[in-house]
Short mmCIF file of C-alpha atoms and ligand atoms in Angstrom, two decimals:
data_model
loop_
_atom_site.label_atom_id
_atom_site.label_comp_id
_atom_site.label_asym_id
_atom_site.label_seq_id
_atom_site.Cartn_x
_atom_site.Cartn_y
_atom_site.Cartn_z
CA MET A 143 -15.82 16.71 -6.28
CA ASP A 144 -16.74 13.44 -5.11
CA ALA A 145 -18.14 12.55 -1.67
CA ILE A 146 -19.45 9.39 0.31
CA LEU A 147 -22.56 9.61 1.74
CA VAL A 148 -22.90 6.90 4.94
CA LYS A 149 -25.93 6.18 6.62
CA GLY A 150 -24.73 4.00 9.80
CA GLY A 151 -26.68 1.10 11.78
CA ALA A 152 -27.22 -1.58 9.05
CA PRO A 153 -25.64 -4.60 10.28
CA LEU A 154 -23.69 -6.42 7.31
CA SER A 155 -24.31 -9.79 5.64
CA GLY A 156 -22.47 -11.21 2.44
CA ARG A 157 -18.94 -11.12 0.59
CA ILE A 158 -16.72 -9.09 -0.70
CA PRO A 159 -13.98 -9.85 -3.62
CA ILE A 160 -10.84 -8.85 -2.53
CA ALA A 161 -8.68 -7.03 -5.53
CA GLY A 162 -5.07 -7.25 -6.49
CA ALA A 163 -2.75 -5.39 -3.89
CA LYS A 164 -1.86 -1.70 -4.94
CA ASN A 165 1.26 -1.95 -3.18
CA ALA A 166 2.50 -4.70 -5.05
CA CYS A 167 1.46 -3.83 -8.53
CA LEU A 168 3.18 -0.40 -7.79
CA ALA A 169 6.22 -2.43 -7.71
CA LEU A 170 5.43 -5.21 -10.39
CA MET A 171 4.66 -2.28 -13.19
CA PRO A 172 8.42 -1.01 -12.91
CA ALA A 173 9.83 -4.25 -13.22
CA THR A 174 8.88 -4.21 -17.01
CA LEU A 175 12.10 -1.91 -17.55
CA LEU A 176 14.09 -4.48 -16.70
CA ALA A 177 13.44 -7.07 -19.56
CA ASP A 178 12.79 -6.04 -23.49
CA GLN A 179 10.04 -8.55 -23.81
CA PRO A 180 6.72 -8.32 -22.54
CA LEU A 181 5.52 -8.57 -18.75
CA THR A 182 1.87 -9.21 -18.24
CA LEU A 183 0.03 -8.73 -14.63
CA THR A 184 -3.14 -10.14 -14.02
CA ASN A 185 -5.75 -9.62 -11.22
CA ALA A 186 -4.74 -5.75 -11.21
CA PRO A 187 -6.49 -3.71 -9.26
CA ARG A 188 -8.55 -0.61 -10.85
CA LEU A 189 -7.46 2.37 -8.93
CA SER A 190 -6.18 5.63 -9.68
CA ASP A 191 -2.66 5.19 -8.35
CA ILE A 192 -2.26 2.11 -11.03
CA ARG A 193 -3.27 4.84 -13.81
CA THR A 194 -0.89 6.75 -12.64
CA MET A 195 1.99 4.43 -12.68
CA THR A 196 0.63 3.79 -16.47
CA GLN A 197 1.24 7.37 -17.52
CA LEU A 198 4.59 7.34 -15.61
CA LEU A 199 5.82 3.93 -17.70
CA GLN A 200 4.35 5.52 -20.94
CA SER A 201 6.09 8.77 -20.34
CA LEU A 202 9.33 6.54 -20.33
CA GLY A 203 8.36 5.41 -23.74
CA ALA A 204 7.03 2.00 -22.18
CA GLU A 205 3.80 0.40 -23.74
CA VAL A 206 1.10 -0.33 -20.90
CA THR A 207 -2.12 -1.72 -22.02
CA SER A 208 -4.91 -1.91 -20.07
CA LEU A 209 -7.30 -4.81 -20.70
CA ASN A 210 -10.32 -7.09 -19.32
CA ALA A 211 -11.59 -3.79 -17.83
CA GLY A 212 -7.92 -3.12 -16.23
CA ARG A 213 -7.79 -6.31 -14.35
CA VAL A 214 -5.08 -7.17 -17.07
CA LEU A 215 -1.81 -5.06 -17.96
CA ALA A 216 0.13 -5.79 -20.66
CA LEU A 217 3.35 -3.99 -20.42
CA SER A 218 6.48 -3.77 -22.61
CA SER A 219 9.70 -1.44 -22.21
CA HIS A 220 11.10 -2.42 -25.47
CA ASP A 221 10.78 0.93 -26.91
CA VAL A 222 12.14 3.22 -23.85
CA THR A 223 13.84 6.07 -24.64
CA VAL A 224 13.25 8.54 -22.01
CA LEU A 225 14.97 8.20 -18.85
CA ARG A 226 13.58 10.87 -17.06
CA ALA A 227 10.54 10.48 -14.36
CA ASP A 228 8.83 14.02 -14.08
CA TYR A 229 7.75 15.79 -11.14
CA ASP A 230 4.45 16.81 -12.49
CA ILE A 231 3.87 12.68 -12.09
CA VAL A 232 6.06 11.81 -9.28
CA ARG A 233 4.66 14.50 -6.79
CA ARG A 234 1.17 12.86 -7.45
CA MET A 235 2.71 9.30 -6.55
CA ARG A 236 5.66 8.61 -4.25
CA ALA A 237 5.85 5.09 -5.61
CA SER A 238 6.83 6.70 -9.03
CA ILE A 239 10.64 6.46 -7.13
CA LEU A 240 10.41 2.67 -7.92
CA VAL A 241 10.98 3.11 -11.71
CA LEU A 242 14.79 4.59 -10.60
CA GLY A 243 16.56 1.00 -9.90
CA PRO A 244 15.31 -0.73 -12.93
CA LEU A 245 16.25 2.24 -15.05
CA VAL A 246 19.66 2.42 -13.93
CA ALA A 247 20.35 -1.28 -13.85
CA ARG A 248 19.01 -1.77 -17.66
CA PHE A 249 19.68 1.67 -18.91
CA GLY A 250 23.04 2.46 -16.97
CA ARG A 251 21.48 5.71 -15.69
CA ALA A 252 17.95 7.70 -14.74
CA GLU A 253 16.92 11.16 -13.86
CA VAL A 254 13.79 11.00 -11.29
CA SER A 255 12.27 13.66 -9.31
CA LEU A 256 12.68 13.56 -5.58
CA PRO A 257 8.84 12.26 -4.47
CA GLY A 258 8.88 15.16 -1.54
CA GLY A 259 6.69 14.24 1.27
CA CYS A 260 3.10 13.56 1.84
CA ALA A 261 0.40 14.18 4.43
CA ILE A 262 1.81 11.23 6.65
CA GLY A 263 5.27 12.44 6.65
CA ALA A 264 8.50 13.42 4.91
CA ARG A 265 9.37 10.27 3.54
CA PRO A 266 12.91 10.77 2.25
CA VAL A 267 14.39 8.39 0.08
CA ASP A 268 17.88 8.23 1.38
CA LEU A 269 18.03 4.18 1.70
CA HIS A 270 17.08 3.85 -2.09
CA LEU A 271 20.08 6.03 -3.23
CA LYS A 272 22.44 4.54 -0.43
CA ALA A 273 21.70 0.98 -1.88
CA LEU A 274 22.34 2.06 -5.67
CA GLU A 275 25.64 3.90 -4.54
CA ALA A 276 26.70 0.41 -2.73
CA MET A 277 25.98 -0.92 -6.62
CA GLY A 278 28.12 1.40 -7.78
CA ALA A 279 26.12 3.97 -9.22
CA GLU A 280 27.04 7.57 -9.01
CA ILE A 281 24.35 9.83 -7.25
CA GLU A 282 23.59 13.25 -7.65
CA LEU A 283 20.88 15.75 -6.56
CA ILE A 284 20.33 18.64 -9.05
CA ASP A 285 17.17 20.78 -8.81
CA GLY A 286 15.01 18.00 -6.80
CA TYR A 287 15.79 15.37 -9.24
CA VAL A 288 17.90 12.33 -8.51
CA HIS A 289 20.67 11.72 -11.51
CA ALA A 290 21.79 8.27 -11.11
CA THR A 291 24.45 6.73 -13.62
CA ALA A 292 26.05 3.19 -13.34
CA PRO A 293 29.40 2.71 -13.86
CA SER A 294 30.29 1.73 -17.26
CA GLY A 295 30.62 -1.93 -17.00
CA GLY A 296 26.91 -1.84 -15.21
CA LEU A 297 25.91 -1.93 -11.45
CA ARG A 298 27.68 -4.73 -9.41
CA GLY A 299 26.71 -6.83 -6.52
CA ALA A 300 27.07 -5.67 -3.28
CA ARG A 301 26.34 -6.32 0.45
CA ILE A 302 23.66 -4.14 1.56
CA ASP A 303 22.44 -3.76 4.88
CA PHE A 304 19.54 -1.34 5.84
CA PRO A 305 19.53 0.40 9.16
CA PHE A 306 16.06 0.12 9.11
CA VAL A 307 13.06 -1.96 7.41
CA SER A 308 11.87 -0.04 4.03
CA VAL A 309 10.17 -1.63 1.68
CA GLY A 310 10.37 0.75 -1.17
CA ALA A 311 14.16 0.62 -0.65
CA THR A 312 14.20 -3.27 -0.57
CA GLU A 313 12.24 -2.79 -3.82
CA ASN A 314 14.28 -0.58 -5.68
CA ALA A 315 17.47 -2.65 -4.43
CA LEU A 316 15.68 -5.92 -5.29
CA MET A 317 14.91 -5.04 -9.06
CA ALA A 318 18.44 -3.37 -9.73
CA ALA A 319 20.38 -6.25 -7.95
CA THR A 320 18.87 -8.67 -10.77
CA LEU A 321 21.00 -7.39 -13.61
CA ALA A 322 23.88 -6.35 -11.31
CA ARG A 323 27.23 -8.12 -12.02
CA GLY A 324 27.91 -10.51 -8.93
CA THR A 325 25.98 -11.43 -5.76
CA THR A 326 24.07 -8.97 -3.93
CA VAL A 327 23.15 -9.25 -0.26
CA ILE A 328 20.42 -7.47 0.93
CA GLY A 329 20.29 -7.16 4.67
CA ASN A 330 17.52 -6.00 6.97
CA ALA A 331 15.50 -6.51 4.19
CA ALA A 332 11.44 -5.69 4.07
CA ARG A 333 9.34 -9.07 4.49
CA GLU A 334 6.25 -7.99 3.52
CA PRO A 335 3.86 -9.99 0.90
CA GLU A 336 4.42 -7.35 -1.70
CA ILE A 337 8.24 -8.10 -1.81
CA VAL A 338 7.66 -11.86 -1.75
CA ASP A 339 5.26 -10.96 -4.93
CA LEU A 340 8.03 -9.14 -6.52
CA ALA A 341 10.77 -11.56 -5.92
CA ARG A 342 8.38 -14.03 -7.81
CA CYS A 343 7.46 -12.41 -10.52
CA LEU A 344 11.18 -11.15 -11.07
CA ARG A 345 12.20 -14.96 -10.49
CA ALA A 346 9.68 -15.78 -13.35
CA MET A 347 11.29 -12.94 -15.49
CA GLY A 348 14.63 -15.33 -14.84
CA ALA A 349 15.82 -13.33 -11.92
CA ARG A 350 18.03 -15.43 -9.59
CA ILE A 351 16.65 -14.50 -6.04
CA GLU A 352 16.62 -16.27 -2.70
CA GLY A 353 15.57 -15.68 0.59
CA GLU A 354 12.46 -13.02 -0.05
CA GLY A 355 10.21 -12.85 3.12
CA THR A 356 13.24 -13.43 5.42
CA PRO A 357 15.44 -10.17 6.68
CA VAL A 358 18.19 -11.62 4.00
CA ILE A 359 17.66 -11.56 0.08
CA THR A 360 20.45 -12.88 -1.89
CA VAL A 361 20.25 -12.06 -5.76
CA GLU A 362 22.71 -13.64 -8.25
CA GLY A 363 22.77 -10.75 -11.21
CA VAL A 364 22.04 -12.15 -14.79
CA ASP A 365 22.80 -10.64 -18.12
CA ALA A 366 18.93 -10.03 -19.03
CA LEU A 367 15.60 -10.94 -17.69
CA HIS A 368 12.67 -12.26 -19.92
CA GLY A 369 9.06 -11.76 -20.11
CA ALA A 370 6.39 -13.24 -17.83
CA THR A 371 3.14 -13.22 -16.86
CA HIS A 372 2.42 -13.03 -13.29
CA ALA A 373 -0.84 -12.79 -10.78
CA VAL A 374 -0.74 -9.73 -8.54
CA VAL A 375 -1.31 -11.30 -5.02
CA ALA A 376 -4.24 -10.16 -3.04
CA ASP A 377 -4.28 -6.72 -1.34
CA ARG A 378 -3.97 -7.51 2.35
CA ILE A 379 -4.59 -3.90 3.68
CA GLU A 380 -7.90 -3.78 1.60
CA LEU A 381 -8.66 -7.38 2.96
CA GLY A 382 -7.96 -6.17 6.62
CA THR A 383 -10.23 -3.09 6.10
CA TYR A 384 -13.22 -5.21 5.19
CA MET A 385 -12.57 -7.64 7.64
CA LEU A 386 -13.32 -4.67 10.17
CA ALA A 387 -16.49 -3.79 8.51
CA PRO A 388 -18.59 -6.34 10.35
CA ALA A 389 -16.71 -5.73 13.47
CA ILE A 390 -17.85 -2.32 13.61
CA ALA A 391 -21.16 -2.34 12.00
CA GLY A 392 -22.41 -6.03 13.13
CA GLY A 393 -22.88 -9.02 11.07
CA SER A 394 -21.01 -11.20 9.08
CA VAL A 395 -18.79 -10.73 5.96
CA GLU A 396 -16.68 -13.07 4.03
CA CYS A 397 -13.72 -11.59 2.19
CA LEU A 398 -13.29 -13.49 -1.20
CA GLY A 399 -9.54 -14.33 -2.13
CA GLY A 400 -8.66 -13.09 1.75
CA ARG A 401 -5.72 -15.56 2.98
CA LEU A 402 -4.63 -15.74 6.85
CA ASP A 403 -0.97 -15.60 6.21
CA LEU A 404 -1.32 -11.98 4.64
CA VAL A 405 -2.99 -10.71 7.75
CA GLY A 406 -1.62 -12.81 10.92
CA ALA A 407 -0.78 -10.27 13.30
CA PHE A 408 -4.06 -8.07 12.20
CA ALA A 409 -6.25 -11.11 12.76
CA GLU A 410 -4.77 -12.00 16.11
CA LYS A 411 -5.67 -8.45 17.44
CA LEU A 412 -9.36 -8.84 16.07
CA ASP A 413 -9.46 -12.11 17.59
CA ALA A 414 -8.31 -10.59 21.21
CA ALA A 415 -11.18 -7.90 20.37
CA GLY A 416 -13.84 -10.65 20.41
CA ILE A 417 -13.91 -10.89 16.68
CA THR A 418 -14.61 -14.07 14.89
CA VAL A 419 -11.68 -14.50 12.23
CA GLU A 420 -12.18 -17.97 10.35
CA GLU A 421 -10.63 -19.42 6.94
CA THR A 422 -13.46 -20.60 4.26
CA PRO A 423 -12.68 -22.25 1.34
CA LEU A 424 -13.17 -19.08 -0.49
CA GLY A 425 -11.28 -16.46 1.80
CA LEU A 426 -11.75 -15.07 5.51
CA ARG A 427 -14.87 -14.21 7.33
CA THR A 428 -15.17 -12.16 10.31
CA ALA A 429 -18.28 -11.94 12.47
CA ARG A 430 -18.88 -9.80 15.61
CA ARG A 431 -19.73 -11.81 18.78
CA ASN A 432 -22.24 -10.35 21.09
CA GLY A 433 -21.41 -7.65 23.31
CA GLN A 434 -18.83 -4.75 23.05
CA ALA A 435 -15.21 -5.25 21.38
CA LYS A 436 -12.37 -5.50 23.86
CA ALA A 437 -9.95 -2.82 23.84
CA LEU A 438 -6.58 -3.28 22.72
CA HIS A 439 -3.05 -2.33 22.50
CA VAL A 440 -1.54 -1.90 19.06
CA VAL A 441 1.90 -1.21 17.71
CA THR A 442 2.43 -0.53 14.06
CA GLU A 443 5.59 -2.81 12.82
CA PRO A 444 7.47 -3.91 9.57
CA PHE A 445 5.57 -7.17 8.34
CA PRO A 446 5.22 -9.61 10.20
CA GLY A 447 3.82 -7.07 12.82
CA PHE A 448 0.79 -5.21 12.91
CA PRO A 449 0.88 -3.13 9.73
CA THR A 450 0.84 0.66 9.64
CA ASP A 451 -1.82 0.86 7.02
CA LEU A 452 -4.44 -0.80 8.82
CA GLN A 453 -3.58 1.75 11.97
CA ALA A 454 -6.30 4.04 11.02
CA GLN A 455 -9.02 1.38 10.42
CA MET A 456 -8.53 -0.12 13.81
CA MET A 457 -8.23 3.01 15.59
CA ALA A 458 -12.24 3.48 14.05
CA PHE A 459 -12.76 0.13 15.60
CA LEU A 460 -11.57 0.72 19.07
CA CYS A 461 -13.54 3.92 19.07
CA THR A 462 -16.56 1.96 20.62
CA ALA A 463 -14.79 -0.65 22.17
CA ASP A 464 -15.13 -1.26 25.73
CA GLY A 465 -12.46 0.57 27.68
CA VAL A 466 -9.22 2.60 26.90
CA SER A 467 -7.26 1.48 23.73
CA VAL A 468 -3.42 2.49 22.72
CA LEU A 469 -2.42 2.76 19.12
CA GLU A 470 1.31 3.21 18.75
CA GLU A 471 2.30 4.59 15.39
CA ARG A 472 6.21 3.49 15.06
CA ILE A 473 6.49 3.47 11.05
CA PHE A 474 5.18 7.27 10.13
CA GLU A 475 5.84 10.37 11.87
CA ASN A 476 2.42 11.97 11.25
CA ARG A 477 -0.26 9.03 10.67
CA PHE A 478 -2.98 10.11 13.02
CA MET A 479 -4.96 12.74 10.59
CA HIS A 480 -8.04 10.43 11.00
CA ALA A 481 -8.21 11.14 14.62
CA PRO A 482 -9.70 14.73 14.82
CA GLU A 483 -12.04 13.86 12.22
CA LEU A 484 -13.11 10.64 14.10
CA SER A 485 -13.64 12.91 17.28
CA ARG A 486 -16.23 15.11 15.08
CA MET A 487 -18.21 11.67 15.28
CA GLY A 488 -17.90 11.64 19.16
CA ALA A 489 -14.86 9.82 19.69
CA ARG A 490 -12.64 10.11 22.12
CA ILE A 491 -9.07 10.15 21.41
CA ALA A 492 -5.83 11.62 22.57
CA VAL A 493 -2.65 11.88 20.69
CA ALA A 494 0.85 12.67 22.09
CA GLY A 495 3.58 12.29 19.63
CA GLY A 496 3.20 8.32 18.01
CA ARG A 497 0.81 7.30 20.69
CA ALA A 498 -2.84 7.42 20.40
CA THR A 499 -5.24 6.84 23.37
CA VAL A 500 -8.78 6.01 22.68
CA THR A 501 -11.48 5.75 25.28
CA GLY A 502 -14.47 3.82 23.95
CA VAL A 503 -18.05 5.49 24.00
CA PRO A 504 -21.17 3.31 23.17
CA ARG A 505 -21.79 4.96 19.63
CA LEU A 506 -20.42 7.59 17.40
CA ARG A 507 -22.82 9.83 16.05
CA GLY A 508 -22.60 10.87 12.05
CA ALA A 509 -20.77 14.23 10.88
CA PRO A 510 -19.51 15.93 7.76
CA VAL A 511 -15.87 14.78 7.89
CA MET A 512 -12.82 15.13 5.61
CA ALA A 513 -10.59 12.39 4.37
CA THR A 514 -6.73 13.39 4.54
CA ASP A 515 -4.96 10.38 3.22
CA LEU A 516 -5.60 7.28 1.86
CA ARG A 517 -6.08 5.07 4.88
CA ALA A 518 -7.58 7.81 6.93
CA SER A 519 -10.53 8.24 4.32
CA VAL A 520 -11.37 4.33 4.68
CA SER A 521 -11.12 4.85 8.43
CA LEU A 522 -13.93 7.69 8.34
CA ILE A 523 -16.09 5.07 6.09
CA LEU A 524 -15.78 2.37 8.63
CA ALA A 525 -16.78 4.22 11.19
CA ALA A 526 -19.79 5.81 9.58
CA LEU A 527 -21.24 2.13 9.01
CA ALA A 528 -22.26 2.14 12.94
CA ALA A 529 -22.51 5.84 13.57
CA GLU A 530 -26.28 7.22 14.61
CA GLY A 531 -27.35 9.11 11.78
CA GLU A 532 -25.50 10.27 8.30
CA THR A 533 -21.62 11.00 7.81
CA LEU A 534 -20.56 12.74 4.75
CA VAL A 535 -16.82 12.05 3.71
CA ARG A 536 -15.29 14.86 1.69
CA ARG A 537 -12.40 14.61 -0.85
CA VAL A 538 -12.51 10.83 -1.41
CA TYR A 539 -10.10 11.09 -4.33
CA HIS A 540 -7.68 9.97 -1.30
CA LEU A 541 -9.74 6.82 -1.31
CA ASP A 542 -9.94 5.76 -4.83
CA ARG A 543 -6.32 5.92 -5.09
CA GLY A 544 -6.37 2.61 -2.98
CA TYR A 545 -10.03 1.20 -2.84
CA GLU A 546 -11.73 -0.29 -5.90
CA ARG A 547 -15.69 0.88 -5.88
CA VAL A 548 -15.85 1.15 -1.92
CA GLU A 549 -19.50 2.28 -2.30
CA GLU A 550 -20.26 -1.15 -4.06
CA LYS A 551 -18.32 -3.27 -2.08
CA LEU A 552 -19.91 -2.46 1.32
CA GLY A 553 -23.30 -1.47 -0.51
CA GLY A 554 -23.10 -5.13 -1.87
CA VAL A 555 -23.13 -6.63 2.03
CA GLY A 556 -25.87 -4.23 3.15
CA ALA A 557 -24.46 -0.72 3.86
CA THR A 558 -26.45 2.25 3.15
CA ILE A 559 -23.83 4.14 1.39
CA GLU A 560 -23.77 6.05 -1.83
CA ARG A 561 -21.33 8.42 -4.23
CA VAL A 562 -22.35 11.88 -4.17
CA GLN A 563 -21.46 15.23 -5.73
CA ASP A 564 -20.14 17.47 -3.08
CA ARG A 565 -20.97 20.95 -3.52
C1 LIG B 1096 5.14 1.22 1.32
O1 LIG B 1096 5.95 2.87 1.70
C2 LIG B 1096 3.79 1.49 1.29
N1 LIG B 1096 3.69 2.30 -0.06
C3 LIG B 1096 2.96 2.02 2.38
O2 LIG B 1096 1.79 2.26 2.16
C4 LIG B 1096 3.52 1.66 3.50
O3 LIG B 1096 2.90 2.30 4.77
C5 LIG B 1096 4.67 1.41 3.84
O4 LIG B 1096 5.73 0.78 2.82
C6 LIG B 1096 5.16 0.59 5.06
O5 LIG B 1096 4.74 -0.36 5.01
C7 LIG B 1096 4.03 1.40 -1.05
O6 LIG B 1096 4.28 -0.01 -1.06
C8 LIG B 1096 3.57 2.04 -2.75
P1 LIG B 1096 8.91 2.48 3.72
P2 LIG B 1096 7.37 3.14 1.37
O7 LIG B 1096 10.20 2.76 2.78
O8 LIG B 1096 8.13 2.27 0.91
C9 LIG B 1096 11.31 5.82 6.15
C10 LIG B 1096 -0.25 3.04 1.56
O9 LIG B 1096 -0.89 3.51 2.55
N2 LIG B 1096 11.92 6.03 5.05
O10 LIG B 1096 8.85 0.98 4.33
O11 LIG B 1096 7.72 4.58 0.99
C11 LIG B 1096 9.78 6.26 5.92
O12 LIG B 1096 9.75 7.85 5.88
C12 LIG B 1096 0.92 3.46 1.55
O13 LIG B 1096 -0.82 2.30 0.61
C13 LIG B 1096 13.59 6.64 5.10
O14 LIG B 1096 13.82 7.33 6.08
O15 LIG B 1096 7.41 2.92 2.95
C14 LIG B 1096 9.30 5.86 6.88
O16 LIG B 1096 9.15 6.38 8.20
C15 LIG B 1096 1.26 4.58 2.68
N3 LIG B 1096 14.35 6.56 3.99
C16 LIG B 1096 9.76 4.38 7.02
O17 LIG B 1096 11.30 4.53 6.51
C17 LIG B 1096 14.13 5.53 3.22
O18 LIG B 1096 14.92 6.01 1.83
C18 LIG B 1096 8.88 3.05 6.49
O19 LIG B 1096 8.97 3.59 5.02
C19 LIG B 1096 12.81 5.07 2.89
C20 LIG B 1096 12.13 5.01 3.83
#
C-alpha cells in the first residue's frame, strides 16, 4: 500500500498547475446521460474518483473514452440500456447518486444504490429524493436501492425549496429539470462554482437555465439536449490546498490557473493571518510574510462562505500560528479526524462537537500518521512540510481520490517528498 514520506523544513518556491475540479467533473460526467449525442469534457483531472465514475457510466452502457492521458473525456450515452447503479460501485463513491436525476429525466426510471455514509458523516440523500418527487417521480426504497419512476408523460417542472443548501441535491434537481415538462424553480440552491460550471455545460447542451450561482435557479424544460464540448472549471479545493503550502512551509508559490473568485472567503482568511495573496497573469501567488501567522476564527459555510473542504488544511496551518484559533465545522458532523493525527505531530487541538480550538505551537514534529479521508490526508502532508524531521502518511489511497500526483506537484516547488511502499 502506498504511503507518502515528507521531510520537513524546505521553504517552497515555484509554480504548481491547478487541475480541473474533481467535484465539477463528478457532476459533469453524469450529464452525458441527458443527451444521446457525445459530450466531451476537457481539462478533466486524473483521479481515482473520475475512474470510478467512468466505471459506473460504463456499467450503464455509456461509452467513456479517456484521451490525452486522461485530460479529455469523450462520453456518449447513446447506448445506455442498464438503468441500475450497483452498490459495489456506489459504495466506493457517493457522487454516484448523481446519475439518478439524469436517468429518471431521460429514461423514465432508475435503480440506484443508496450511497451509505462515509468517514465524515451519515450524508443522507433525502433532499435529492424529495426534489425528484416534487417533479412527479415515484420513489421507493427497496433493499438499499432507490427505485425512481417518472410519470408516463415524464418529469414535470416544479417549485423546489431546499430547507438547507445541498450541492449534490441541487445538481440532481438541476439536471433532472432540464428535461422536465415546464418550469422548475430551485430555491435555496447551492451557489458553488461547480454548480455554475454544470449549468454552463448544460446550457451548451441546449438546456435553458437562469440564476446559477444565486440562491434561485430557474429551468425551462426542453424536449431533448444535444452534445457539447466543455472545459472543466479549475479545482478551488486543490487551489486552496496549494495556496497554503508556502503559508506553512515558507517561501512563495504561484498556482497556475488559480482564480480569486473561486476562493474569495478562503483568501480573505489567509490575508487576515498575514499571508500575501496576489493575483498574477497566470493565477494566484501566495507567500509567507515574516514572522508567525496570526490565529484565526474560521466557520465553514456553503459557498461563498469558507469551504468545508478546506477546513482540515486550514487547521494544519493554524497549528503553528501565534495564538489560539477556533474552527467551527457546520457542514458535516464528523470532520475533525485529522485533529488526533495532527496532535501526534505535537499540535495542541481540543475538539468539542463541531468546534476545534487550536493553540499554536512553535513547530510540529514529524511522526507516522494515518490518512482517514480525502481532505484530512492532504492536511497531514501540509503539516509535514514544516515539521521537524520525517512524517510518513499512510493510506494515501484517500489522497489519490482528489489530488493528482501530490508528490510531483509539491516536489516540483522544493518539498522533500516521495511516494513509498508501506510495509
Ligand atoms: C459535495 O458533497 C462535495 N462532493 C463535498 O466534497 C463537499 O464537502 C460538499 O459538497 C459540501 O460542499 C462532491 O461534490 C462530489 P451536500 P455533497 O449535499 O453534495 C447534508 C470532497 O472532499 N445532506 O452539500 O454530498 C449532508 O449530510 C467532498 O471533495 C442531507 O442531509 O454535500 C451535509 O451535512 C467531501 N441530505 C450537508 O447536507 C441530503 O439529501 C451538505 O451536504 C443531502 C445533503
